[in-house]
Short mmCIF file of N, CA and C in Angstrom, two decimals:
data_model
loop_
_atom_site.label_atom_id
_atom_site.label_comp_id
_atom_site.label_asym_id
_atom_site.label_seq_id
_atom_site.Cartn_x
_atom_site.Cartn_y
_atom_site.Cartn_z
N UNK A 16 50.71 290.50 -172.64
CA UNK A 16 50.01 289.23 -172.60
C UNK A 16 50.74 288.25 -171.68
N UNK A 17 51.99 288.44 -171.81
CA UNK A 17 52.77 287.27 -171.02
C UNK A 17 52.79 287.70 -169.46
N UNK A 18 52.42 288.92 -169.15
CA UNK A 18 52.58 289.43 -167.65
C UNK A 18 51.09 288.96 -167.17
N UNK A 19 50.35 289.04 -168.25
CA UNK A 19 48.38 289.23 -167.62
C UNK A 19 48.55 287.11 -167.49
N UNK A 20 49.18 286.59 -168.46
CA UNK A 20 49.21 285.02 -168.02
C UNK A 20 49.72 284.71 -166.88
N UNK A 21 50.95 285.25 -166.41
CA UNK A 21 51.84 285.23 -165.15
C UNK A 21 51.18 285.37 -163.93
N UNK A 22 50.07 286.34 -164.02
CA UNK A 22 49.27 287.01 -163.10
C UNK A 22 48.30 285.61 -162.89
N UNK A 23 48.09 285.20 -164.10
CA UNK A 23 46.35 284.38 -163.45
C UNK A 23 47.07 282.95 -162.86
N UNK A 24 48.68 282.55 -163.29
CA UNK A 24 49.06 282.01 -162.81
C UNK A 24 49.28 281.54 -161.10
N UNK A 25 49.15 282.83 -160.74
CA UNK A 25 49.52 282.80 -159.28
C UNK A 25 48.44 282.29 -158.24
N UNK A 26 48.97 281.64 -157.36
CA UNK A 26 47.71 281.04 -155.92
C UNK A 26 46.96 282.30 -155.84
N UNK A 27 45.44 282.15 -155.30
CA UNK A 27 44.89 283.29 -154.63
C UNK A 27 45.15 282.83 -153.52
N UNK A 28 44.86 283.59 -152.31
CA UNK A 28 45.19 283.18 -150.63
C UNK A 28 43.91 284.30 -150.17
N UNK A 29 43.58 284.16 -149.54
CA UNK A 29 42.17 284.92 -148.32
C UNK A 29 42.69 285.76 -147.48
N UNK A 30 43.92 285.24 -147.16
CA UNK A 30 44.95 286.23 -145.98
C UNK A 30 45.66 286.84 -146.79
N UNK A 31 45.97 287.42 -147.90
CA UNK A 31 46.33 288.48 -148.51
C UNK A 31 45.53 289.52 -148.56
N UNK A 32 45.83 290.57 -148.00
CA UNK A 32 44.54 291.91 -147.97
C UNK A 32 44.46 292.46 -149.88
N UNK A 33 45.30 292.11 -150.62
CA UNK A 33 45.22 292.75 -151.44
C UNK A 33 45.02 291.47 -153.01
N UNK A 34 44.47 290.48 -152.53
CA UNK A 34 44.37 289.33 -153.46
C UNK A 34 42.74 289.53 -153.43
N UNK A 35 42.44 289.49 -155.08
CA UNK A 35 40.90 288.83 -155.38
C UNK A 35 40.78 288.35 -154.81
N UNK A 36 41.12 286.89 -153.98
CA UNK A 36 40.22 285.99 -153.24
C UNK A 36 39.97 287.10 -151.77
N UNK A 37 40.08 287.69 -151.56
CA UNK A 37 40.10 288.24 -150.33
C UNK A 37 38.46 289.37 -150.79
N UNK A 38 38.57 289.98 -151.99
CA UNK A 38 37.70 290.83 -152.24
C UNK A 38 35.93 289.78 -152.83
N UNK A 39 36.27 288.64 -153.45
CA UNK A 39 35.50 287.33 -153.55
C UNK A 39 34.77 287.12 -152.06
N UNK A 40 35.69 286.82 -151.09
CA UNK A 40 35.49 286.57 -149.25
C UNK A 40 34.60 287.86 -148.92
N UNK A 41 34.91 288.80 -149.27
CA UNK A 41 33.67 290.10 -148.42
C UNK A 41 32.77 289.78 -149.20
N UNK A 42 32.61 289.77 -150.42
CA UNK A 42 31.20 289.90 -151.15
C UNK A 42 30.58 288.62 -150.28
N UNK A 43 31.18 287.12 -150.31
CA UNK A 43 30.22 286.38 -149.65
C UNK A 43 29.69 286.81 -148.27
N UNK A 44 30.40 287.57 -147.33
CA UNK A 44 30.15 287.41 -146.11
C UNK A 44 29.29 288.47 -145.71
N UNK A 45 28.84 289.06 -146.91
CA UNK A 45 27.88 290.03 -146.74
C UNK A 45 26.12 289.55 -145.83
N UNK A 46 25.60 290.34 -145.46
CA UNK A 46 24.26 289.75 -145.35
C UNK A 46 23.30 288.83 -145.89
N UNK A 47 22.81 289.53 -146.92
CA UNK A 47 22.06 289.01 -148.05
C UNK A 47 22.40 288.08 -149.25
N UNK A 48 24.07 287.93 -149.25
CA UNK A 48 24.39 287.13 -150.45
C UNK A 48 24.05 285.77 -150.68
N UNK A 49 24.61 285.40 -149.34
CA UNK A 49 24.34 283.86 -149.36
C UNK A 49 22.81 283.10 -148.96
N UNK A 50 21.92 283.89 -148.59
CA UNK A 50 20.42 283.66 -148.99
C UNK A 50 20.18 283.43 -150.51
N UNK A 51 20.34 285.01 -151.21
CA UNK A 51 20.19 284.66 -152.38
C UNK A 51 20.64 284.10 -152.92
N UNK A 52 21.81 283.45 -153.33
CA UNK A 52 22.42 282.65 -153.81
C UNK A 52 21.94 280.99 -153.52
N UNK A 53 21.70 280.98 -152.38
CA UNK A 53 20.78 279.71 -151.99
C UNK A 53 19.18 279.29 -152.49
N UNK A 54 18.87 280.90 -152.31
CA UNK A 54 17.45 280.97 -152.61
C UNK A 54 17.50 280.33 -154.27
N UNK A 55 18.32 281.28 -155.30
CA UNK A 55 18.52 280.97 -156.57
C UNK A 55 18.66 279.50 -156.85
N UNK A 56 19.26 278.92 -156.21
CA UNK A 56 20.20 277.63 -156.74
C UNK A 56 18.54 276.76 -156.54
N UNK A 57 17.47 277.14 -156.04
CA UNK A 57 16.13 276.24 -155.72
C UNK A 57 15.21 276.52 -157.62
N UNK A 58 15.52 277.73 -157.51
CA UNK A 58 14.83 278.45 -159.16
C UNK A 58 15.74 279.79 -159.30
N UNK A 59 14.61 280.24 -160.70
CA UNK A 59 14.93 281.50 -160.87
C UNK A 59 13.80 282.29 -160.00
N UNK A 60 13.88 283.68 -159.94
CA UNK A 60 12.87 284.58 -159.07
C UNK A 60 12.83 285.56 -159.82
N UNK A 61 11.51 286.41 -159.80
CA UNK A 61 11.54 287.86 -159.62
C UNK A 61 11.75 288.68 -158.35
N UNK A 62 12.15 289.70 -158.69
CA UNK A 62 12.67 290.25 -157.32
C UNK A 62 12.03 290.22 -156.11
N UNK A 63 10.06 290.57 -156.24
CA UNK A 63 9.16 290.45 -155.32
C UNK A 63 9.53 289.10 -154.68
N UNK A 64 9.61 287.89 -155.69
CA UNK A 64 9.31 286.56 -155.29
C UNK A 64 10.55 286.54 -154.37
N UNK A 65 11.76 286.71 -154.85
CA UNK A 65 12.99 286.64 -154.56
C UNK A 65 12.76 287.06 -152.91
N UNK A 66 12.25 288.95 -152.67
CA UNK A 66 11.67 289.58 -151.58
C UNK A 66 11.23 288.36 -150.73
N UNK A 67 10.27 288.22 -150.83
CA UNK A 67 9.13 287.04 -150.32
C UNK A 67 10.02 285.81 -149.72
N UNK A 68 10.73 285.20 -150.28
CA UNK A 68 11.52 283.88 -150.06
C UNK A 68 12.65 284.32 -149.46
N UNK A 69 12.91 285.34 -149.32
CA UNK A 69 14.40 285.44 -148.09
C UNK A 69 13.58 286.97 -147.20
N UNK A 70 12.91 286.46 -145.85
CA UNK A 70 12.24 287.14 -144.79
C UNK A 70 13.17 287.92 -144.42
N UNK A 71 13.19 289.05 -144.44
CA UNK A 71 13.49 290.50 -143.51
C UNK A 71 14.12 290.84 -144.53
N UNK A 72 14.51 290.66 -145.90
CA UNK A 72 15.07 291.89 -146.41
C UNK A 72 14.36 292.51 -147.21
N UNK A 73 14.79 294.08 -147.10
CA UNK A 73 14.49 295.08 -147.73
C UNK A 73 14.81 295.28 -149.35
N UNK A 74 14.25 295.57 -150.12
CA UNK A 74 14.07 295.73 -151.29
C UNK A 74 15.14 296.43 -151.79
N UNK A 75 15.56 297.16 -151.18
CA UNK A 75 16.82 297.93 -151.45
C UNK A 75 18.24 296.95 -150.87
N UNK A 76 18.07 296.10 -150.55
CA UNK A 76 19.54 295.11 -149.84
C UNK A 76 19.31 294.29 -150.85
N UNK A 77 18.17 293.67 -151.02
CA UNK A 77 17.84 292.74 -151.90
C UNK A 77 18.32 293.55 -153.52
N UNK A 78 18.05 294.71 -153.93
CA UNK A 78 18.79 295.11 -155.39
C UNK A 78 20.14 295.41 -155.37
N UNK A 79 20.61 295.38 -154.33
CA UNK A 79 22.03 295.78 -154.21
C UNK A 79 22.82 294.31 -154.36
N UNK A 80 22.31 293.26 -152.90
CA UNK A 80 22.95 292.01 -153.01
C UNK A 80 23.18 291.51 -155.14
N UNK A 81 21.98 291.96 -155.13
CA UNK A 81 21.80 290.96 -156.48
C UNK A 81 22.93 291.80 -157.54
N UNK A 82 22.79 293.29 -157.69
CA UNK A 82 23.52 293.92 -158.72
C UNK A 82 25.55 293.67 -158.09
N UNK A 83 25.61 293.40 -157.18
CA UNK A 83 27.08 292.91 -157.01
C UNK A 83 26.77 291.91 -157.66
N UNK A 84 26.63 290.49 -157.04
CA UNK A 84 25.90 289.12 -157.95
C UNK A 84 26.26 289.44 -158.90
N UNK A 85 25.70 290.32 -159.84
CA UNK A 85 25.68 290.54 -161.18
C UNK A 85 26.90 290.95 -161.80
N UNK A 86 27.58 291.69 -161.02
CA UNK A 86 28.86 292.55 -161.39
C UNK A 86 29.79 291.31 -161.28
N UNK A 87 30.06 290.46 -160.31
CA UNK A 87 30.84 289.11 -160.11
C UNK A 87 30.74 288.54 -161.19
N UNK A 88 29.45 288.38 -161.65
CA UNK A 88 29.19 287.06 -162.68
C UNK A 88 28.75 285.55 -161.86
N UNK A 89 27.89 285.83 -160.84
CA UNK A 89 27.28 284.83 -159.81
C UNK A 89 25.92 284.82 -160.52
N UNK A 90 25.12 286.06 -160.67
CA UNK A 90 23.85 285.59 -160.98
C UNK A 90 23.73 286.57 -162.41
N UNK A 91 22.34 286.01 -163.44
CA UNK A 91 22.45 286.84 -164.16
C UNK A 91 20.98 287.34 -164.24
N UNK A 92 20.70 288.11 -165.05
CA UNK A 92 19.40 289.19 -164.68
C UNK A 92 19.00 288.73 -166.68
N UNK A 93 17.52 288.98 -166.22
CA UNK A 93 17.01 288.93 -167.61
C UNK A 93 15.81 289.31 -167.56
N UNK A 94 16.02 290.71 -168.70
CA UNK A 94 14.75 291.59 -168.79
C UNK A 94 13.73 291.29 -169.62
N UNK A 95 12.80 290.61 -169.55
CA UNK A 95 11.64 290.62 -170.37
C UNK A 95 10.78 291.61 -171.37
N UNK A 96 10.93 291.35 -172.80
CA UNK A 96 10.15 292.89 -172.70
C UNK A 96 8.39 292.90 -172.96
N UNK A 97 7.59 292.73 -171.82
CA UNK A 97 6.75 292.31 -171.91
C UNK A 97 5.93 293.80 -171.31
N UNK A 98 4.81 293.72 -171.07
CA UNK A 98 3.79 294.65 -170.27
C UNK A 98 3.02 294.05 -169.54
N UNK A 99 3.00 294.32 -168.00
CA UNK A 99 4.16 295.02 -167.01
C UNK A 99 5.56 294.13 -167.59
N UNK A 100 6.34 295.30 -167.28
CA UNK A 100 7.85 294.99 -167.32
C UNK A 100 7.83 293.66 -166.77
N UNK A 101 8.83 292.30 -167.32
CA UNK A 101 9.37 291.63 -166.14
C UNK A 101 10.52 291.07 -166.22
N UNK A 102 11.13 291.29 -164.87
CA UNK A 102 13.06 290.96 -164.59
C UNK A 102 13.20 289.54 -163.77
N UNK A 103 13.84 288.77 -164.46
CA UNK A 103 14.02 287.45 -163.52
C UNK A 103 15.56 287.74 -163.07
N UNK A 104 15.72 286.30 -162.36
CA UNK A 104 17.34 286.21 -161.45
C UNK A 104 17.55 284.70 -161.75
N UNK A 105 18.98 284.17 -161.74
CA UNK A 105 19.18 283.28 -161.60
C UNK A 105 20.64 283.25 -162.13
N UNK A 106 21.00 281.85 -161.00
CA UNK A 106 22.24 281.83 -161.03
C UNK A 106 22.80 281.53 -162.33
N UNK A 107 24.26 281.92 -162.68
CA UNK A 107 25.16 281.32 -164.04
C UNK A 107 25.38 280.07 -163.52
N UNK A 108 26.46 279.16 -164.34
CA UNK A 108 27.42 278.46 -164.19
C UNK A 108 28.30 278.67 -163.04
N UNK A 109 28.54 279.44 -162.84
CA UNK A 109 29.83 280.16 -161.71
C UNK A 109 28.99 280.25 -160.45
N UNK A 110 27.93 280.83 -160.41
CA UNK A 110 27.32 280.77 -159.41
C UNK A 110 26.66 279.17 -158.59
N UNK A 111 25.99 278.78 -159.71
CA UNK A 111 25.37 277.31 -159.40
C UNK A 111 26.65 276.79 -158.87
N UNK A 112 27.67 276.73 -159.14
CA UNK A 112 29.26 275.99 -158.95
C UNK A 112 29.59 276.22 -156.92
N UNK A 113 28.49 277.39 -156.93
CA UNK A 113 29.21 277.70 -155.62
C UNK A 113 27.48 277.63 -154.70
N UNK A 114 26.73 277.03 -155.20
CA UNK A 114 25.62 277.23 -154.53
C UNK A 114 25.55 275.96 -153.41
N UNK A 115 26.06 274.22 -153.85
CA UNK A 115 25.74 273.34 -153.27
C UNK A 115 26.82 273.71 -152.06
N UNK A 116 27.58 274.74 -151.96
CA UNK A 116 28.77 274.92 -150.91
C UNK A 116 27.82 275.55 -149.73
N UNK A 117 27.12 276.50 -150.50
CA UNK A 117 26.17 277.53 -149.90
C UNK A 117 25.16 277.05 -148.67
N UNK A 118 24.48 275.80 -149.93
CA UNK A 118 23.56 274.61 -148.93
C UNK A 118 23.69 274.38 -148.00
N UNK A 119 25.16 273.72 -148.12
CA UNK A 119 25.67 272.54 -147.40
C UNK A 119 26.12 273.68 -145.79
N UNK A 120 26.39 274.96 -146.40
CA UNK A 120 26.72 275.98 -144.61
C UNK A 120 25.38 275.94 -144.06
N UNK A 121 24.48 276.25 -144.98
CA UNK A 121 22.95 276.53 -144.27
C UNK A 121 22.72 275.40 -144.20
N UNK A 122 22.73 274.01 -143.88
CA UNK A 122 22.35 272.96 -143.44
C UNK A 122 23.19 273.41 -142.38
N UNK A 123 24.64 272.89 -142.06
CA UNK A 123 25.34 273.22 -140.78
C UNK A 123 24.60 274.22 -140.00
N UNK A 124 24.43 275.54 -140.27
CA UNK A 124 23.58 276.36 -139.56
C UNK A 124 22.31 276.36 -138.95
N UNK A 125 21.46 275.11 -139.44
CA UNK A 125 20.27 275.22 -139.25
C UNK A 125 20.26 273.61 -138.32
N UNK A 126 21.52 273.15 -138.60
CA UNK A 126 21.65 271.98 -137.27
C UNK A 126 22.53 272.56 -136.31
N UNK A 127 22.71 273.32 -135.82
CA UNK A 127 23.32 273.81 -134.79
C UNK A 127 23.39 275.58 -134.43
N UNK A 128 22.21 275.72 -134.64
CA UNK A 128 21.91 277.40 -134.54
C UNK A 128 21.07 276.85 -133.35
N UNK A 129 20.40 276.26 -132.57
CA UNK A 129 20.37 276.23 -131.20
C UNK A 129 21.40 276.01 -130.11
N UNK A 130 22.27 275.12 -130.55
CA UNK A 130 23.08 274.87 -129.96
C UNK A 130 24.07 275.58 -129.69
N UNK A 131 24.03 276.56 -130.78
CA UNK A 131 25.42 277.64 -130.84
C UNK A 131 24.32 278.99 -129.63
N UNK A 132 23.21 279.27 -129.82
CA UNK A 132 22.77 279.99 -128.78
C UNK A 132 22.88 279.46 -127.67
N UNK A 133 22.51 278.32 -127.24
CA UNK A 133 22.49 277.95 -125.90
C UNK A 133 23.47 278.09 -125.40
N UNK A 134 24.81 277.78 -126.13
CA UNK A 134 26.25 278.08 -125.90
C UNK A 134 26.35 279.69 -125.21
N UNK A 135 25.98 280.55 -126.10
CA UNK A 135 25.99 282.09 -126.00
C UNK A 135 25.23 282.40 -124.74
N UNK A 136 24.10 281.47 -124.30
CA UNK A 136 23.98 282.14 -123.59
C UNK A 136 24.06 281.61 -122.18
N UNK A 137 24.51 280.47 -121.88
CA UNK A 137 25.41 280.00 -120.88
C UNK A 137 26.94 280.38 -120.42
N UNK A 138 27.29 281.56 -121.58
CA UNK A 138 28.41 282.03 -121.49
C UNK A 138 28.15 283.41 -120.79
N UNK A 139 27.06 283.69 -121.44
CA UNK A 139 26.74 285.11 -120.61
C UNK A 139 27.21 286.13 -121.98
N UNK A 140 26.86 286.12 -122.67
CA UNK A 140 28.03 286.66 -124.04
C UNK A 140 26.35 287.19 -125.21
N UNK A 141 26.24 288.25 -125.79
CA UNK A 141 25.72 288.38 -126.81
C UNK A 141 26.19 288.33 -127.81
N UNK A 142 25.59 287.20 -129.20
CA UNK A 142 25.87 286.81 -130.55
C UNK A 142 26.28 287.89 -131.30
#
């Protein structure tokens, strides 16, 4: 007990290859995470809806993004037992905690995703 306290004691760092925060950093920088996670923080979804509200992904990226999500403790899943089956999504506590961060990149991104191409391509350089 006194070694597992010692442990949670310690800084995480991002530049440690072998620190949680480093394994936390890939899951975000994945494709699909930070859509959904954005998408969530607006409602909950079913997966179709979920589908539908973040354009180009595949149904299979989309159950994968979400079942990491799930394994983290970012989003949680809840099975209905109704006829037809139905499964919602939506973020925890932990997740919502990290969603207005989420926003706030996709605002940055969506004010300067021309500007960052025009850059690219006055450089002569593909993104």
């Amino acid at each position: 007990m006194e070694n597992s306290r010692a442990f949670r004691e310690l800084q995480c760092d991002v530049f440690l290859a072998d620190c949680s925060a480093r394994k936390v950093l890939a899951l975000l920088a994945e494709k699909w995470t930070l859509l959904v996670i954005h998408a969530l923080s607006e409602r909950s979804y079913r997966t179709a809806e979920l589908r539908r509200r973040i354009g180009g992904v595949s149904e299979k990226m989309l159950i994968q993004a979400l079942r990491r999500l799930e394994e983290c403790g970012l989003v949680a899943r809840t099975n209905y037992s109704e006829v037809p089956p139905r499964v919602e999504y939506a973020l925890t506590s932990l997740g919502y905690s990290l969603s207005s961060v989420v926003r706030e990149l996709d605002r940055w991104i969506e004010t300067h995703a021309f500007e960052i191409e025009d850059w690219v391509q006055r450089s002569g350089r593909a993104a």
